[in-house]
Tab-separated table of C-alpha atoms and ligand atoms in Angstrom:
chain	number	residue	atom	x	y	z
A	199	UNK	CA	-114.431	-65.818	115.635
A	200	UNK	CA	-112.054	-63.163	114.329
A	201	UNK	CA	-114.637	-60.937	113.829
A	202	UNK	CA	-115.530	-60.905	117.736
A	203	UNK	CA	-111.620	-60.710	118.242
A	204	UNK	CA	-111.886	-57.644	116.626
A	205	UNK	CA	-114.491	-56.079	118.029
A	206	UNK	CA	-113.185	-56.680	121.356
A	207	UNK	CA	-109.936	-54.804	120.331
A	208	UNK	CA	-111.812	-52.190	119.460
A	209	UNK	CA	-113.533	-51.691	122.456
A	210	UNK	CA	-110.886	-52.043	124.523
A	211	UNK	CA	-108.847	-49.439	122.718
A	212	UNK	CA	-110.424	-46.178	124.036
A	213	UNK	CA	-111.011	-47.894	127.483
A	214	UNK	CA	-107.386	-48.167	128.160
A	215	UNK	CA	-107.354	-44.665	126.751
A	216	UNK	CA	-109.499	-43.704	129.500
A	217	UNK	CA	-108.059	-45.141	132.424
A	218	UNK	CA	-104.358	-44.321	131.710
A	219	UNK	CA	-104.079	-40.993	134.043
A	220	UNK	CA	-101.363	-39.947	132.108
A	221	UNK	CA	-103.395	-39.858	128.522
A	222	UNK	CA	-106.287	-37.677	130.536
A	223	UNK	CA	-106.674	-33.772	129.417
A	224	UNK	CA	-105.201	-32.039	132.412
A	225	UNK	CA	-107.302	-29.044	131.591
A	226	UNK	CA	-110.715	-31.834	132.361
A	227	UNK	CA	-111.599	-31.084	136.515
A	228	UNK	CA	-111.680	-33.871	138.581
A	229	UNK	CA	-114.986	-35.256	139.296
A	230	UNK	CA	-116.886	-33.625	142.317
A	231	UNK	CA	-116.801	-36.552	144.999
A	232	UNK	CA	-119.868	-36.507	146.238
A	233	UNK	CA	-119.862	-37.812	149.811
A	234	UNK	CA	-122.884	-35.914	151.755
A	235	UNK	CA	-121.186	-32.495	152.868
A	236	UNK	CA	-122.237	-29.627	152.427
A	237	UNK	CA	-120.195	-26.784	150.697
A	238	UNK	CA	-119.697	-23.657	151.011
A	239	UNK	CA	-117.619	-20.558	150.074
A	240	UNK	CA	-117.122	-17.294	151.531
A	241	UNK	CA	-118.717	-14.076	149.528
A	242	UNK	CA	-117.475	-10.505	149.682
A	243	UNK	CA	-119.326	-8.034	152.568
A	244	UNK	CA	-120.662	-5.096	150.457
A	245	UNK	CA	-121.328	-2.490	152.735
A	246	UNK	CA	-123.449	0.584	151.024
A	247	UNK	CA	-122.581	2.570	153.958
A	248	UNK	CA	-122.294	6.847	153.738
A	249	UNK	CA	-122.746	9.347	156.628
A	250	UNK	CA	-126.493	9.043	157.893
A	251	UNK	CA	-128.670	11.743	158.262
A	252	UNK	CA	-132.007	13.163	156.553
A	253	UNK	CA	-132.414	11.298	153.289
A	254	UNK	CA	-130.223	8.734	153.689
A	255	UNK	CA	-132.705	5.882	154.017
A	256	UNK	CA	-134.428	6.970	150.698
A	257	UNK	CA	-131.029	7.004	148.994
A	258	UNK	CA	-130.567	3.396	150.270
A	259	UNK	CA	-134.109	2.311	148.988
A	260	UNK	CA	-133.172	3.175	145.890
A	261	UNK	CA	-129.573	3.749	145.101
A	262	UNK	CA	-127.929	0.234	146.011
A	263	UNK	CA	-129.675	-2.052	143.702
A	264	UNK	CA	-127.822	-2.039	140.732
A	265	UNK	CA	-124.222	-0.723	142.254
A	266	UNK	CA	-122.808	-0.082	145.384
A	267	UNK	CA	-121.797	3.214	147.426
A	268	UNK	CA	-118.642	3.340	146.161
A	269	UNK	CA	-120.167	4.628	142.769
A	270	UNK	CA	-120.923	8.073	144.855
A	271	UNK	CA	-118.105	7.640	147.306
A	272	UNK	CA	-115.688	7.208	144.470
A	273	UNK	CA	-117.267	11.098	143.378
A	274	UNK	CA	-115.343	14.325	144.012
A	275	UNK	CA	-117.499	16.481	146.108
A	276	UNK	CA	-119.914	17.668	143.386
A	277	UNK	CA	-122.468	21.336	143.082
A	278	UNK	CA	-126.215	20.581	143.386
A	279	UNK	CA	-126.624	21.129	139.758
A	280	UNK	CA	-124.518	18.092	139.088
A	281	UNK	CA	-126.025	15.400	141.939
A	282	UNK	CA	-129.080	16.240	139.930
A	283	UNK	CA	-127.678	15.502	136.454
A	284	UNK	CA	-126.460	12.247	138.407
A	285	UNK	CA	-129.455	11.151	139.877
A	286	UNK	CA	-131.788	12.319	136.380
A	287	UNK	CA	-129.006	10.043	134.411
A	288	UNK	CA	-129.396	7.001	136.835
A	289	UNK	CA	-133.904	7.578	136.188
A	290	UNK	CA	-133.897	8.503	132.537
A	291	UNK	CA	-130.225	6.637	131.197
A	292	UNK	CA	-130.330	3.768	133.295
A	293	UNK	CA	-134.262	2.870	133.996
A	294	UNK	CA	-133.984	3.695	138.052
A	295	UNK	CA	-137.789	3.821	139.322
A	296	UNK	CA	-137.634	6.433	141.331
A	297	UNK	CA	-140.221	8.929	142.522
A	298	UNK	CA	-139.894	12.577	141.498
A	299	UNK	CA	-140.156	12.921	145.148
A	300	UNK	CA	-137.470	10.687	146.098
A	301	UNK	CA	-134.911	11.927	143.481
A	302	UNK	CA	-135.295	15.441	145.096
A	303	UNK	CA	-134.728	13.578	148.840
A	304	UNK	CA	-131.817	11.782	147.177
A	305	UNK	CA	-130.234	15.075	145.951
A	306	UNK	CA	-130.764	16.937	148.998
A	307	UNK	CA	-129.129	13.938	150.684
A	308	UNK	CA	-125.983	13.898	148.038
A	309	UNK	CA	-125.448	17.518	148.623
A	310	UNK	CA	-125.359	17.520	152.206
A	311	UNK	CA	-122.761	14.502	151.883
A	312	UNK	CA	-120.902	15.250	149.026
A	313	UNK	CA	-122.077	18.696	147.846
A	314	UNK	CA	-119.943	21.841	147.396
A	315	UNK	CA	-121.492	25.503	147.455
A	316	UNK	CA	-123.306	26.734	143.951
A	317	UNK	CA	-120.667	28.406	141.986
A	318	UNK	CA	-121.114	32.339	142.839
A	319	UNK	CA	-123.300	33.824	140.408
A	320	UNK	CA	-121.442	35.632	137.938
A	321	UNK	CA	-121.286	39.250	138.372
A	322	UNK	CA	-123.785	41.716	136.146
A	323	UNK	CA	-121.894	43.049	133.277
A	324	UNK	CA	-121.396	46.670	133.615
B	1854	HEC	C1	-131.169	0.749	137.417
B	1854	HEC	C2	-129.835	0.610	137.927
B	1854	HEC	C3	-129.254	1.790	138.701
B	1854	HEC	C4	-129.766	2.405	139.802
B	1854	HEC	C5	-131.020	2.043	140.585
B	1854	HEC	C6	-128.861	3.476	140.135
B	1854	HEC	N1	-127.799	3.463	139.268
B	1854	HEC	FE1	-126.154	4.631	139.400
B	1854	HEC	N2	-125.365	3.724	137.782
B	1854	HEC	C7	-125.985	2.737	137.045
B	1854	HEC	C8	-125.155	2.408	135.915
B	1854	HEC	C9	-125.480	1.359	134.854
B	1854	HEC	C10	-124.009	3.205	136.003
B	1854	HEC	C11	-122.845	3.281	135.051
B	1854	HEC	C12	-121.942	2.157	135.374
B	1854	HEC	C13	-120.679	2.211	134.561
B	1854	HEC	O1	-120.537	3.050	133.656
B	1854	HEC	O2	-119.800	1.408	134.876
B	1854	HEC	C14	-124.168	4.013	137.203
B	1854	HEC	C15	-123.222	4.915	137.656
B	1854	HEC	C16	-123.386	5.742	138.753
B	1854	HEC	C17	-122.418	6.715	139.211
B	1854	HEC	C18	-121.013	6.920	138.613
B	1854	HEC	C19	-120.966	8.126	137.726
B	1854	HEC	C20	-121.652	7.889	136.406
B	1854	HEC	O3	-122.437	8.770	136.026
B	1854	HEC	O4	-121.419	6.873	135.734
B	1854	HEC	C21	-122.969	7.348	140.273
B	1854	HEC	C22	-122.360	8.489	141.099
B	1854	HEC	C23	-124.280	6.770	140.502
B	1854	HEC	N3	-124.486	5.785	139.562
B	1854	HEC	C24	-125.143	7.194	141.477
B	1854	HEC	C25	-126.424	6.659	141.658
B	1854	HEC	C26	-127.380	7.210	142.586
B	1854	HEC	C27	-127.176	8.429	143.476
B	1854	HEC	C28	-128.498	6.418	142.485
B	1854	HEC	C29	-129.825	6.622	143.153
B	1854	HEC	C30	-130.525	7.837	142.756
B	1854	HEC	C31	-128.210	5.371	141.496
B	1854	HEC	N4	-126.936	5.569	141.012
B	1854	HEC	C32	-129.076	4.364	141.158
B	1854	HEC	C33	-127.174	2.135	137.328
B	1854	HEC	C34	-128.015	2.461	138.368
């Protein structure tokens, strides 16, 4: 008889732990209520948007998938020299899978966007 007593303390102890609200971690979230609805939440428009013209849709096929425009917008304007160190980094650094072909599209592209003339050649030495 005592010994069920006992017992039945016991178990009672951590359930009136439990169902004091004022003894719960504050830190624990609520339970989800689950009551049929349907959720939903409200993601960020990327837009990978730069000036069109020739080249731009091969710079989209391959120049959005890992990061967005803003990676090239974000760029002063640059000489071609340095689009292609850009675009050769992205291919050989980062694993890009892009056709010799395409890179060369993709520069012409970055140039005409964001390019600056070739620095002069530097005068012959006299
Ligand atoms: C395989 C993934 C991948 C693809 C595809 C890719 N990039 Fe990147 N790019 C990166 C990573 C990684 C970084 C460095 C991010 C960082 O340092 O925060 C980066 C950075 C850049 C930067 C910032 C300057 C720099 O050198 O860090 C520019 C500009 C850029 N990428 C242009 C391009 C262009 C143009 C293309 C298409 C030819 C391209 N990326 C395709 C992964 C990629």
């Amino acid at each position: 008889m005592k010994t069920s007593f006992l017992l039945l303390a016991l178990g009672l102890v951590p359930a009136a732990f439990a169902q004091d609200p004022a003894k719960q971690d504050p830190n624990k979230p609520a339970p989800a209520k689950i009551d049929g609805t349907a959720r939903s939440i409200a993601l960020p428009t990327m837009t990978h948007d730069l000036p069109d013209g020739p080249g731009h849709d091969v710079y989209l096929a391959n120049c959005v998938s890992c990061h967005t425009s803003r990676y090239v917008s974000n760029q002063p304007r640059f000489p071609r020299k340095t689009w292609e160190a850009e675009v050769t980094k992205m291919v050989k650094g980062y694993g890009a899978p892009i056709s010799d072909e395409d890179q060369k599209k993709i520069v012409d592209y970055l140039v005409a966007i964001r390019g600056v003339p070739d620095a002069p050649a530097v005068p012959p030495a006299k």
